PDB file of C-alpha atoms and ligand atoms in Angstrom:
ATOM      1  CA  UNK A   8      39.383 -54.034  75.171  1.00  0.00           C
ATOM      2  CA  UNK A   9      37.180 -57.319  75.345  1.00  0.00           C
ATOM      3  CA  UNK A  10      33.313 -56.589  75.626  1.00  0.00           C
ATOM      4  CA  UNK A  11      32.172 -59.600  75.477  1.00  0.00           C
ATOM      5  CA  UNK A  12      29.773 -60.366  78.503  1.00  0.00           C
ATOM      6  CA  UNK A  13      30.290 -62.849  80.870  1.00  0.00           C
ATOM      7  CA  UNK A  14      27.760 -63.629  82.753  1.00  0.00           C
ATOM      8  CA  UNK A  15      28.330 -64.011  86.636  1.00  0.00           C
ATOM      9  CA  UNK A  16      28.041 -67.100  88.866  1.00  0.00           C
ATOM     10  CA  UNK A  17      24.852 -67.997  90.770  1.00  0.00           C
ATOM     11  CA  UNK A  18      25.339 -69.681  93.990  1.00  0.00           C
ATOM     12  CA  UNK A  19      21.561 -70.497  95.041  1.00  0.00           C
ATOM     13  CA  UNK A  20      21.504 -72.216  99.641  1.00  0.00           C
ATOM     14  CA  UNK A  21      18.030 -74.500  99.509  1.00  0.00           C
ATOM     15  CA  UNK A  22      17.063 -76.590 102.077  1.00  0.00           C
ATOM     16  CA  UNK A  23      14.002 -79.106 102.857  1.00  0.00           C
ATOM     17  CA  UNK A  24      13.855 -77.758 106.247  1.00  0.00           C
ATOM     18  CA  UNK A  25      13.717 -74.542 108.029  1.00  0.00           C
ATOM     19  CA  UNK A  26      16.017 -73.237 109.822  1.00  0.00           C
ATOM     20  CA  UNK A  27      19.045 -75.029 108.970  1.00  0.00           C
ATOM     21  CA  UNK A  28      20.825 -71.702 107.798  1.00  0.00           C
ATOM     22  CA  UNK A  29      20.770 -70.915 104.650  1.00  0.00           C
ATOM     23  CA  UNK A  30      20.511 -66.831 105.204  1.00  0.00           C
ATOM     24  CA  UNK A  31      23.408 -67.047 107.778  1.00  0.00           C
ATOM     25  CA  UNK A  32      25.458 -69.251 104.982  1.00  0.00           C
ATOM     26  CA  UNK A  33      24.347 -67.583 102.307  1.00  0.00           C
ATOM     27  CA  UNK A  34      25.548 -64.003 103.907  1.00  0.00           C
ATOM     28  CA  UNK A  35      28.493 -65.285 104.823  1.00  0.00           C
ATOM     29  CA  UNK A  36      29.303 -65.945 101.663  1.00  0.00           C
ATOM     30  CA  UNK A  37      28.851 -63.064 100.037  1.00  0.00           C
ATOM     31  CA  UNK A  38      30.596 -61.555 102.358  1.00  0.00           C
ATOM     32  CA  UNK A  39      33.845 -63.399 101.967  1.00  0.00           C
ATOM     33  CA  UNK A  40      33.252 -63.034  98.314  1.00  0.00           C
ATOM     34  CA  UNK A  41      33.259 -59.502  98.425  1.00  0.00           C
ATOM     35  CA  UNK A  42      36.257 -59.489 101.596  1.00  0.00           C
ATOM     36  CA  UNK A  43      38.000 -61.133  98.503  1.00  0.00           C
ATOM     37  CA  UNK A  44      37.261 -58.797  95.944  1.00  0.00           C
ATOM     38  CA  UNK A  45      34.426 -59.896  94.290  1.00  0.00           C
ATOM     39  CA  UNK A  46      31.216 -58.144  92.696  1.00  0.00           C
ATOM     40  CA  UNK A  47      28.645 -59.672  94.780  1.00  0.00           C
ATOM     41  CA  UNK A  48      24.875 -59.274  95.043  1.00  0.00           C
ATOM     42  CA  UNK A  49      23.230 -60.840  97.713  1.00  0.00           C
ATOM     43  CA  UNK A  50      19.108 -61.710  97.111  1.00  0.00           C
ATOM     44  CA  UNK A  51      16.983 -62.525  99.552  1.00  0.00           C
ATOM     45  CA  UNK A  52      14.092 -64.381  97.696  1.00  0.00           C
ATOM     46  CA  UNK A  53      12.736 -66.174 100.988  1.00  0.00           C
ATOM     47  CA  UNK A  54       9.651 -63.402 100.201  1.00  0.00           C
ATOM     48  CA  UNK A  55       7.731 -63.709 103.121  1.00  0.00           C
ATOM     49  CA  UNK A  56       9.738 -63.716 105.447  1.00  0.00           C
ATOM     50  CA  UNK A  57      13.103 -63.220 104.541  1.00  0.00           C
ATOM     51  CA  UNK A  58      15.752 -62.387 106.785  1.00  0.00           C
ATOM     52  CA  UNK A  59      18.784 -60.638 105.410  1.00  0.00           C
ATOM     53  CA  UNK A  60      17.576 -57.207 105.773  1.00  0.00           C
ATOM     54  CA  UNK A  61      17.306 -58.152 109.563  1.00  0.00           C
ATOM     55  CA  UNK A  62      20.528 -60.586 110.177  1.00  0.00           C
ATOM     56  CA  UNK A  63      22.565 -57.570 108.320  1.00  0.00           C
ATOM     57  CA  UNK A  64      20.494 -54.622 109.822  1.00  0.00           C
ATOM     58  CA  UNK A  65      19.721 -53.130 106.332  1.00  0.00           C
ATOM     59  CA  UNK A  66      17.067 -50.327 106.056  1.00  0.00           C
ATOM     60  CA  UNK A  67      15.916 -50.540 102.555  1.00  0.00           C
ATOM     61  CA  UNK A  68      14.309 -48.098  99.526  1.00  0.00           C
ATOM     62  CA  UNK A  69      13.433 -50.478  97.281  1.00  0.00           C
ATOM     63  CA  UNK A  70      12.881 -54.445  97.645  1.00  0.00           C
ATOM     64  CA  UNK A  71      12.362 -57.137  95.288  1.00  0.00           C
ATOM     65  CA  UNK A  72       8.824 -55.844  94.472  1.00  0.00           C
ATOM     66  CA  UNK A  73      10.429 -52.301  92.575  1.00  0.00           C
ATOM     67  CA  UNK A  74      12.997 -54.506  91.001  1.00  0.00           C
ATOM     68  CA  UNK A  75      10.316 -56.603  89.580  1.00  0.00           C
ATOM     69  CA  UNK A  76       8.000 -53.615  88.933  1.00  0.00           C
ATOM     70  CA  UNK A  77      11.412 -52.118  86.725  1.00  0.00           C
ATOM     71  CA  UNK A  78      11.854 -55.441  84.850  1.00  0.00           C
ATOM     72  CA  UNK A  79       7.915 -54.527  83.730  1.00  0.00           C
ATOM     73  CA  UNK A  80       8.212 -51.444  82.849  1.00  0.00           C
ATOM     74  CA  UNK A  81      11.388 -52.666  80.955  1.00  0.00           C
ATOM     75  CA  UNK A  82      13.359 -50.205  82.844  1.00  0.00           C
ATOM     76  CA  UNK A  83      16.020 -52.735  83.478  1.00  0.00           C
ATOM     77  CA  UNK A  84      19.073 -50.270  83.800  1.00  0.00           C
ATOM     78  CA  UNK A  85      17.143 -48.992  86.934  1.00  0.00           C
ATOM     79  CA  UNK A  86      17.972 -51.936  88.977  1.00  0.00           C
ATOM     80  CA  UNK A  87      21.199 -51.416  90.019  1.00  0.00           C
ATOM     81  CA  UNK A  88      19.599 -48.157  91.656  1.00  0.00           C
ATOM     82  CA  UNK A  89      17.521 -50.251  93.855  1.00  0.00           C
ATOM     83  CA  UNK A  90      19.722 -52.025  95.812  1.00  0.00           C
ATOM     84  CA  UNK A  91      20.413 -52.152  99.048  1.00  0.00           C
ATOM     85  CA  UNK A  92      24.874 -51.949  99.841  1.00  0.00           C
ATOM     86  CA  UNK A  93      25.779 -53.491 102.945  1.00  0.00           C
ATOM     87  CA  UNK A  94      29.198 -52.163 104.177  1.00  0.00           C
ATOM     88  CA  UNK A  95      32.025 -53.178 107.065  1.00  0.00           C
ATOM     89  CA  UNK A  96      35.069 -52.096 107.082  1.00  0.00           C
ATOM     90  CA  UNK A  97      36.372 -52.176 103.339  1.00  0.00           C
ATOM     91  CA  UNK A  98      34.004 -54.745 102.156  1.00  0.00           C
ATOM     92  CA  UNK A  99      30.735 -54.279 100.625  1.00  0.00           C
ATOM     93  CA  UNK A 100      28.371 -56.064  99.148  1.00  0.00           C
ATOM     94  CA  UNK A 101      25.041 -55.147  97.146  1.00  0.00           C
ATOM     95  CA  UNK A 102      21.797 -57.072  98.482  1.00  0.00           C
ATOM     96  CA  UNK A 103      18.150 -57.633  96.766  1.00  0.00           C
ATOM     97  CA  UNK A 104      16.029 -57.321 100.117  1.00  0.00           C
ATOM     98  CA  UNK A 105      12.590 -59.245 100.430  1.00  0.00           C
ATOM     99  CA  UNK A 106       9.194 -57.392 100.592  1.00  0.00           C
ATOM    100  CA  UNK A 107       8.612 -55.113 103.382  1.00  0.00           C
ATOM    101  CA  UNK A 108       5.136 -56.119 103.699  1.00  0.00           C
ATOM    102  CA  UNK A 109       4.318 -59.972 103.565  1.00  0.00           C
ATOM    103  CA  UNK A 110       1.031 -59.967 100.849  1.00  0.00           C
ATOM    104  CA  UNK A 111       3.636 -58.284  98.170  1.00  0.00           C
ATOM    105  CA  UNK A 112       5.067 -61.822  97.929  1.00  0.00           C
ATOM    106  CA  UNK A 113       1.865 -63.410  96.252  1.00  0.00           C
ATOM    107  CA  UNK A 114       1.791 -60.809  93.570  1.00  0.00           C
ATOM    108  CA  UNK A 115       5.427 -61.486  92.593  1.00  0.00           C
ATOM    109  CA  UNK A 116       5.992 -64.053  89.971  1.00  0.00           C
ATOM    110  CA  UNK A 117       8.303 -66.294  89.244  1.00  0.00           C
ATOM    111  CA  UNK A 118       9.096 -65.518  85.909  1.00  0.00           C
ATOM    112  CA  UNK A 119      10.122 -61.879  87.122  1.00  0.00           C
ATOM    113  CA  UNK A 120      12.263 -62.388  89.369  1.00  0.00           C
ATOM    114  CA  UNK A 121      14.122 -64.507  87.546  1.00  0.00           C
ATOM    115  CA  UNK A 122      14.436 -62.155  84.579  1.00  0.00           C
ATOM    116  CA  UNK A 123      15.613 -59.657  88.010  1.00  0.00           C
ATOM    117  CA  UNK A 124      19.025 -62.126  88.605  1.00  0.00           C
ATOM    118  CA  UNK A 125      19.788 -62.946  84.762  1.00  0.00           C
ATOM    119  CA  UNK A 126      20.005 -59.026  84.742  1.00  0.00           C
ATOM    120  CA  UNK A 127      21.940 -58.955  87.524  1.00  0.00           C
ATOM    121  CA  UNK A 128      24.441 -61.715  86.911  1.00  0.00           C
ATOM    122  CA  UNK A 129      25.322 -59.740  83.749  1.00  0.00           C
ATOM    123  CA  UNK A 130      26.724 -56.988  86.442  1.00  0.00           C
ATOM    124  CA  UNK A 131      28.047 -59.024  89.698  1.00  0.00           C
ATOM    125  CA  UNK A 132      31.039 -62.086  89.739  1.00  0.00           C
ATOM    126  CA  UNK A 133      28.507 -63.543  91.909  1.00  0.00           C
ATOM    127  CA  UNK A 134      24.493 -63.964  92.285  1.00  0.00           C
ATOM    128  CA  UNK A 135      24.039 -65.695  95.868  1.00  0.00           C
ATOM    129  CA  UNK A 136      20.717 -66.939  96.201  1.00  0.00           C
ATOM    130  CA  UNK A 137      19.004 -67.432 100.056  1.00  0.00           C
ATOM    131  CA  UNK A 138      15.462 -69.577  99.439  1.00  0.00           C
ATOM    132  CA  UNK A 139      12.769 -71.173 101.383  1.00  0.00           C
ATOM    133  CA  UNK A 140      12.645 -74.756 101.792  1.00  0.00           C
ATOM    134  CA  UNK A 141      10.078 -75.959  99.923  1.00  0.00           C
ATOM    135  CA  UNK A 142      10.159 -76.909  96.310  1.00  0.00           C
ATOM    136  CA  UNK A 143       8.325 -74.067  94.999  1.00  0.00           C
ATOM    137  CA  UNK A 144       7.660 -72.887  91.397  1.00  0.00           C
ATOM    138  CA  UNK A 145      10.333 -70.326  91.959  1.00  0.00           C
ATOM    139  CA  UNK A 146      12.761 -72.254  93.997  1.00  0.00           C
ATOM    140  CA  UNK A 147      13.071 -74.633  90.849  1.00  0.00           C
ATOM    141  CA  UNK A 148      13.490 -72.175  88.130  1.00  0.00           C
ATOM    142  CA  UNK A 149      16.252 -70.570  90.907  1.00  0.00           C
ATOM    143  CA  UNK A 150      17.940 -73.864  91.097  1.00  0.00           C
ATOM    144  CA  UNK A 151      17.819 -74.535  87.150  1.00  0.00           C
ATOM    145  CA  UNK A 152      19.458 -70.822  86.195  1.00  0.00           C
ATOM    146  CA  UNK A 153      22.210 -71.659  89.201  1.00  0.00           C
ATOM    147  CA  UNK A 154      25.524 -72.394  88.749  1.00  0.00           C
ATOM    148  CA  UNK A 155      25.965 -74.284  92.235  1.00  0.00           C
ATOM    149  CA  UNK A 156      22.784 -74.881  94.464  1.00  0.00           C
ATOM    150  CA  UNK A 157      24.535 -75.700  97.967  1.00  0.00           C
ATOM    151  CA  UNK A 158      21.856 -77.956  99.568  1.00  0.00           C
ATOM    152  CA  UNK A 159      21.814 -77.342 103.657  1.00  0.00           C
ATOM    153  CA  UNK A 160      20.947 -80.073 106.200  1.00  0.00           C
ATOM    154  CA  UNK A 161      21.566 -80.572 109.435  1.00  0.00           C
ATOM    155  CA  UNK A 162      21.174 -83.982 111.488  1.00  0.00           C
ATOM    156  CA  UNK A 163      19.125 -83.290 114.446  1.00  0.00           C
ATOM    157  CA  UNK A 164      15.327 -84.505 114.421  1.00  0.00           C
ATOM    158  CA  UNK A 165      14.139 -87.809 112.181  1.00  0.00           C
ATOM    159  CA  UNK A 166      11.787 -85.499 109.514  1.00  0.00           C
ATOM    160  CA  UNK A 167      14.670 -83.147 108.869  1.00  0.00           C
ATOM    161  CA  UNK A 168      16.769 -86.425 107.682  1.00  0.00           C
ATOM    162  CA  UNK A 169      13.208 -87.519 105.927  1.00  0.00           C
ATOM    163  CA  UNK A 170      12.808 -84.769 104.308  1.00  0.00           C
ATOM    164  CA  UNK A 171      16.982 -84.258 103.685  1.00  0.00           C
ATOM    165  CA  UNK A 172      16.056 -87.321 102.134  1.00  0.00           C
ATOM    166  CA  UNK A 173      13.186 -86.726  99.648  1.00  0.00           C
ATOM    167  CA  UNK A 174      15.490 -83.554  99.007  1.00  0.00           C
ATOM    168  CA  UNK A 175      18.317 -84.957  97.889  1.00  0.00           C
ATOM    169  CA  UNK A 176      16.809 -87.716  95.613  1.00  0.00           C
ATOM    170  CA  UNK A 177      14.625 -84.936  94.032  1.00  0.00           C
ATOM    171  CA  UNK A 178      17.566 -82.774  93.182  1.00  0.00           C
ATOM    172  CA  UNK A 179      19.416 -86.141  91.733  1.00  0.00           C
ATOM    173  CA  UNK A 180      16.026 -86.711  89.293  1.00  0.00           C
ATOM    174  CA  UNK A 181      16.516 -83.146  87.943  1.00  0.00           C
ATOM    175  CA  UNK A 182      19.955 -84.575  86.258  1.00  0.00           C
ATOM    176  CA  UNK A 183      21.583 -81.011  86.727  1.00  0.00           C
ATOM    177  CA  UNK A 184      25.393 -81.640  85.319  1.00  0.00           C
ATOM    178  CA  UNK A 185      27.853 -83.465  87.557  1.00  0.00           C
ATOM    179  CA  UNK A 186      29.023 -81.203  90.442  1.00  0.00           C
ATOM    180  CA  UNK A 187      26.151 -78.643  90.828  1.00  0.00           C
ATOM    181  CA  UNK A 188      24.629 -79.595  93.446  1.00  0.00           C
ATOM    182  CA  UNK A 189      26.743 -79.462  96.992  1.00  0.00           C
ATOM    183  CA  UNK A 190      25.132 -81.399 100.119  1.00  0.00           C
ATOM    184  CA  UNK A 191      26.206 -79.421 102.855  1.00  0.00           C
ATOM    185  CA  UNK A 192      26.056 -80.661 106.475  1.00  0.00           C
ATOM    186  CA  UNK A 193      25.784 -77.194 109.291  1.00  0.00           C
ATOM    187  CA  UNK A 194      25.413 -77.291 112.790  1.00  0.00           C
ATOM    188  CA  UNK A 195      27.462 -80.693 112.325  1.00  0.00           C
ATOM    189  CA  UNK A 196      28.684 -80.961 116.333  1.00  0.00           C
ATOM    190  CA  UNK A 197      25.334 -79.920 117.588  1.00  0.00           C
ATOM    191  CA  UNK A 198      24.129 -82.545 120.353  1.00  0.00           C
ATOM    192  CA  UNK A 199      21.725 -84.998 118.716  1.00  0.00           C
ATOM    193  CA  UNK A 200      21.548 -88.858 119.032  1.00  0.00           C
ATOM    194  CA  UNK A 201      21.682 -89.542 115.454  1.00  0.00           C
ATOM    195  CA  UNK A 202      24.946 -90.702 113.654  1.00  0.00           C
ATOM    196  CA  UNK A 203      26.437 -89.027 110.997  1.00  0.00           C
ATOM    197  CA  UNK A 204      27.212 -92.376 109.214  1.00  0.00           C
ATOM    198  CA  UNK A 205      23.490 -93.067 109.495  1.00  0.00           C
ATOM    199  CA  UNK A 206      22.591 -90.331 107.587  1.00  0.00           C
ATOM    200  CA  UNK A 207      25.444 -90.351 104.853  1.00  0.00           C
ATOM    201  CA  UNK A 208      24.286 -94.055 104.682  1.00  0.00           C
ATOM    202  CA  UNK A 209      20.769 -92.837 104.264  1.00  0.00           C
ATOM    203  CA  UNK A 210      21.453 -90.758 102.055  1.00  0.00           C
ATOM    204  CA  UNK A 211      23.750 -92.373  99.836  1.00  0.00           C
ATOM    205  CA  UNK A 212      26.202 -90.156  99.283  1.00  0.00           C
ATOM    206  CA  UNK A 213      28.583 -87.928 102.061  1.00  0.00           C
ATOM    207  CA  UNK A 214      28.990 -84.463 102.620  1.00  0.00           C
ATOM    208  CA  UNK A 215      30.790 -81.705 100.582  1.00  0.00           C
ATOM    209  CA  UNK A 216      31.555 -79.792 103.602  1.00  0.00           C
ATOM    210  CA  UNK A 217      30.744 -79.487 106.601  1.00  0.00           C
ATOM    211  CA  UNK A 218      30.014 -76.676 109.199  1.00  0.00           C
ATOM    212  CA  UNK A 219      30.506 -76.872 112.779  1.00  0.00           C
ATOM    213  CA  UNK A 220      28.243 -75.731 115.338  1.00  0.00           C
ATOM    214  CA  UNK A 221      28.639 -72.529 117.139  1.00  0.00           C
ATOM    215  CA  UNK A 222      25.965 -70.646 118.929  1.00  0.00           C
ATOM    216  CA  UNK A 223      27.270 -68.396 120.469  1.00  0.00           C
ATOM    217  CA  UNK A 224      29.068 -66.902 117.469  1.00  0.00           C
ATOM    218  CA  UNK A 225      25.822 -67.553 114.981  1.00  0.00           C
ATOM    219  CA  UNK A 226      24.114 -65.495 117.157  1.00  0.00           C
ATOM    220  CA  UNK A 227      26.909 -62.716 118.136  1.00  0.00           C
ATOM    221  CA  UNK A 228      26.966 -61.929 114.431  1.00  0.00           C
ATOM    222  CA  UNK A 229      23.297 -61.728 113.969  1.00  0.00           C
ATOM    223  CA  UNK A 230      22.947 -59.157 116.951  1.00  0.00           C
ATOM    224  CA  UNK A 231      25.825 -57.088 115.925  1.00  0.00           C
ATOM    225  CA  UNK A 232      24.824 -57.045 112.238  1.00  0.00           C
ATOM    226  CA  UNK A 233      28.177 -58.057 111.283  1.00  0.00           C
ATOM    227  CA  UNK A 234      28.599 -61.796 109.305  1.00  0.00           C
ATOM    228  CA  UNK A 235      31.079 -63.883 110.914  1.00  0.00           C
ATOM    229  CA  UNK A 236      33.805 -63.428 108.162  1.00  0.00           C
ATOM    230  CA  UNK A 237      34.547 -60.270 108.432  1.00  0.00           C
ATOM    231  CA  UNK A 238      34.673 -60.377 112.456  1.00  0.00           C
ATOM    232  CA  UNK A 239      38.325 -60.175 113.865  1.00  0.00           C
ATOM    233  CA  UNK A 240      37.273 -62.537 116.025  1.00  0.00           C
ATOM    234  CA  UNK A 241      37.481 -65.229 113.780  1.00  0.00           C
ATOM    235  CA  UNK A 242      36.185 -69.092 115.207  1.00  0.00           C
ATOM    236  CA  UNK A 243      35.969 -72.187 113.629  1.00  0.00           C
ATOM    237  CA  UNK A 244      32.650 -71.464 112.073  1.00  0.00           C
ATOM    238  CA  UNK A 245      33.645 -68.627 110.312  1.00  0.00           C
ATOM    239  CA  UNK A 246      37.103 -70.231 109.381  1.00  0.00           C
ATOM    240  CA  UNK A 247      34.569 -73.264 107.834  1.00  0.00           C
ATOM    241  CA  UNK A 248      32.705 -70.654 106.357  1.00  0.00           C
ATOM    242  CA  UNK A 249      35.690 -69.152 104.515  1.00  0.00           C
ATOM    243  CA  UNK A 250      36.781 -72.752 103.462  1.00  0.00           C
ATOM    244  CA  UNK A 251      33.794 -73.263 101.693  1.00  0.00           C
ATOM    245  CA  UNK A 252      34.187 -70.584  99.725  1.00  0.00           C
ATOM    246  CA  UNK A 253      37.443 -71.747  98.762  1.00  0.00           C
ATOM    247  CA  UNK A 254      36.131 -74.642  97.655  1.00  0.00           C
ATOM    248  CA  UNK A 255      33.824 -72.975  95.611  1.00  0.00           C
ATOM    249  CA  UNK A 256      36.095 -71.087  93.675  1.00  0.00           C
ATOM    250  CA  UNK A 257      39.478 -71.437  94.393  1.00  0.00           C
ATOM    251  CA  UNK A 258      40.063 -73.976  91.047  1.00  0.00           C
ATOM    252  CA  UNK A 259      38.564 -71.338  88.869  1.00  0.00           C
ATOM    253  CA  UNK A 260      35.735 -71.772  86.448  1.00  0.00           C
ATOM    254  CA  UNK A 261      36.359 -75.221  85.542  1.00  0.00           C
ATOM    255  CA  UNK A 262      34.799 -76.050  88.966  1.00  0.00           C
ATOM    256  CA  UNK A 263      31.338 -74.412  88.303  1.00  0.00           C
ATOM    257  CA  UNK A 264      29.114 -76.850  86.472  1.00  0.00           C
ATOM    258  CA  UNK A 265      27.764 -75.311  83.088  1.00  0.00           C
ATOM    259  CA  UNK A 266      24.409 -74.768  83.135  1.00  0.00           C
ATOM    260  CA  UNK A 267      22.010 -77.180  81.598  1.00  0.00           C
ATOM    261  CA  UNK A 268      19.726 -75.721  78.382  1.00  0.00           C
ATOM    262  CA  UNK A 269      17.207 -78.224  79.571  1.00  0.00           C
ATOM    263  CA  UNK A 270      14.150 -76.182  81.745  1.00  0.00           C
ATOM    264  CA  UNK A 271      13.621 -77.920  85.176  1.00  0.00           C
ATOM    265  CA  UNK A 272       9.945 -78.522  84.478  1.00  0.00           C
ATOM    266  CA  UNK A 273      11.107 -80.472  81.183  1.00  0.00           C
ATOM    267  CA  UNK A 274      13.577 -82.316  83.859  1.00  0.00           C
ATOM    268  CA  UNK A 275      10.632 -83.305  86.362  1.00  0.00           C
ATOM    269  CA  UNK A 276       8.418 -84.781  83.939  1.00  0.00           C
ATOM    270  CA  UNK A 277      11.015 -86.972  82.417  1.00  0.00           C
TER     271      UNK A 277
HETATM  272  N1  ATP B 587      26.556 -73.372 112.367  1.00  0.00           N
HETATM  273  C1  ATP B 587      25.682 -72.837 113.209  1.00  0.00           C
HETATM  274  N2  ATP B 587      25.867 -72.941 114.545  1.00  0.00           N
HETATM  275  C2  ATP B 587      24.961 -72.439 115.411  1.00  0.00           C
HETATM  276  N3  ATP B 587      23.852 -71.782 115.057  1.00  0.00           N
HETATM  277  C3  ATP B 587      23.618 -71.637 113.737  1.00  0.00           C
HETATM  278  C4  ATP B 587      24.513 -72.148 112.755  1.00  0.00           C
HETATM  279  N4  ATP B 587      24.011 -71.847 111.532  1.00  0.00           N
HETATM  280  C5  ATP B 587      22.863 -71.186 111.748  1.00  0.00           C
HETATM  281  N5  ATP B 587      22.625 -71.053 113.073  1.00  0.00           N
HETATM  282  C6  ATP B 587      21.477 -70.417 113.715  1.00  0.00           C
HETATM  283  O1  ATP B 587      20.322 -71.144 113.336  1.00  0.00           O
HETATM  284  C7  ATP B 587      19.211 -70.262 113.182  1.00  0.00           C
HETATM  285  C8  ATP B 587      18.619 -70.446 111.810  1.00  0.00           C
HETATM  286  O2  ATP B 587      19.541 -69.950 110.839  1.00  0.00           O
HETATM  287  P1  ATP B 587      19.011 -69.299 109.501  1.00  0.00           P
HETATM  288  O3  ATP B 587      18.014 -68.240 109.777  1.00  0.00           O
HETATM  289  O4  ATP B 587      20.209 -68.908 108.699  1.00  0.00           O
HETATM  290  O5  ATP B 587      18.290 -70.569 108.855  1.00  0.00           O
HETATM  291  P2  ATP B 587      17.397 -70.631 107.541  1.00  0.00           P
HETATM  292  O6  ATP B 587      17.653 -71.963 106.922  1.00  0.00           O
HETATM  293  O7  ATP B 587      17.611 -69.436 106.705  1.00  0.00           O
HETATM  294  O8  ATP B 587      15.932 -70.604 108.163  1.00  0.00           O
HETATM  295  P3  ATP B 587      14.535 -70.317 107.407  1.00  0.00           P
HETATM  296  O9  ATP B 587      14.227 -71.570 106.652  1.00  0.00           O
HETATM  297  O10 ATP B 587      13.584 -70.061 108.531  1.00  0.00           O
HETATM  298  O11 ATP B 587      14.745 -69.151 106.533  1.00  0.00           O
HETATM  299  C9  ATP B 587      19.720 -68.844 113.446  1.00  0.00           C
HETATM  300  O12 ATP B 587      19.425 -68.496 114.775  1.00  0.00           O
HETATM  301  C10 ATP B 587      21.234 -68.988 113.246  1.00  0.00           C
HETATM  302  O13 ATP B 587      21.943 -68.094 114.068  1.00  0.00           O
HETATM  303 MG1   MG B 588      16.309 -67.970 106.024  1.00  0.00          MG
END
């Protein structure tokens, strides 16, 4: 028998703008993840007002607060007693929920919770990783310890292209190793004035994928709790959805980019 550890992937959804949707991506990935047989913890580390608990109707015991309150009391083997398992069918998934009450989030630091997903990644295939859209203290150490960040944009109003923008070229000055960071285009059909050659133009560089827009569906699955992969009913969203995944890991580990030993503050200051 082999024990040597391998650590698992961490696939991290960051955006410059809100609602672009990162926690309906980043669901639906796990989910297909785990539909195809994957370990897969989902964390929700948007911490004020995160939204997987709700878009998966999840009760939870413990949040990311008693996972972080574990790693202090160095009871680390705890935390795979804390999560939350989100079930359908035959698939299930484990998920790090966000703090039930919204002042918890300024007493959790950075440094914690990622300590909380380099524990975990030593038990799932796959960390994914829903975040705010700012570029926060813990949004950057998030992105360094990833093994993809999928950045999210959508082309509707001029600021969210700004700030897609200001995004992109401040992921590019972190130097992170050739293929880790995916610009992702949702909601690409959605009706909007602006031209998607414009904005590839703009920002130098086209899409990795890109998702179609579908209301109707987006919100179907958030009412019924279930993610749009593992609905029968499957649409062309959800069919995108499960392509992306594919992209992600159908040629094996080759196509995850190593991470960097460099920290992302050393990065920034360069
Ligand atoms: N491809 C899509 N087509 C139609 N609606 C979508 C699509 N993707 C997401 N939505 C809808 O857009 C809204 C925002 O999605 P979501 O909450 O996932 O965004 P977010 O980036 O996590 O937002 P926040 O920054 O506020 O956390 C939701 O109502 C969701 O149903
Ligand atoms: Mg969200």
């Amino acid at each position: 028998m082999n024990d040597e550890q391998i650590d698992g992937a961490i696939i991290t959804f960051f955006s410059t703008s809100s609602a672009v949707g990162k926690t309906l991506i980043s669901i639906n990935m796990a989910s297909e993840l785990a539909r195809e047989g994957h370990s897969v913890c989902l964390a929700d580390f948007d911490l004020q007002f995160g939204d997987v608990g709700n878009y998966l109707h999840l009760q939870p015991d413990y949040t990311i607060t008693d996972l972080c309150d574990a790693i202090k009391n160095n009871n680390h083997q705890d935390l795979v007693n804390m999560l939350t398992t989100y079930s359908y069918d035959d698939v299930s998934f484990q998920t790090v929920l966000a703090p039930k009450r919204l002042e918890e989030a300024y007493n959790l630091e950075p440094e914690t919770i990622i300590e909380v997903v380099k524990q975990l990644r030593r038990q799932y295939d796959y960390i994914i990783v829903d975040t705010t859209s700012m570029f926060s203290v813990l949004n950057l150490a998030l992105l360094d310890i990833s093994t993809i960040v999928t950045f999210l944009g959508i082309v509707d109003f001029i600021p969210t292209i700004k700030n897609m923008k200001i995004g992109n070229n401040t992921l590019n000055t972190l130097n992170y190793d050739g293929n880790k960071i995916r610009l992702v285009l949702n909601r690409s059909d959605a009706k909007t004035q602006i031209k998607l050659n414009d904005v590839t133009q703009i920002l130098g560089e086209n899409f990795y994928h890109i998702l179609p827009n579908d209301f109707a569906a987006a919100r179907q699955s958030i009412v019924t709790g279930i993610p749009l992969v593992l609905n029968d009913k499957m649409g062309t969203l959800a069919q995108a959805l499960r392509d992306l995944v594919i992209k992600y890991t159908n040629k094996g580990h080759d196509d995850i980019a190593e991470n960097s030993s460099k920290s992302w503050l050393s990065k920034i200051f360069n």
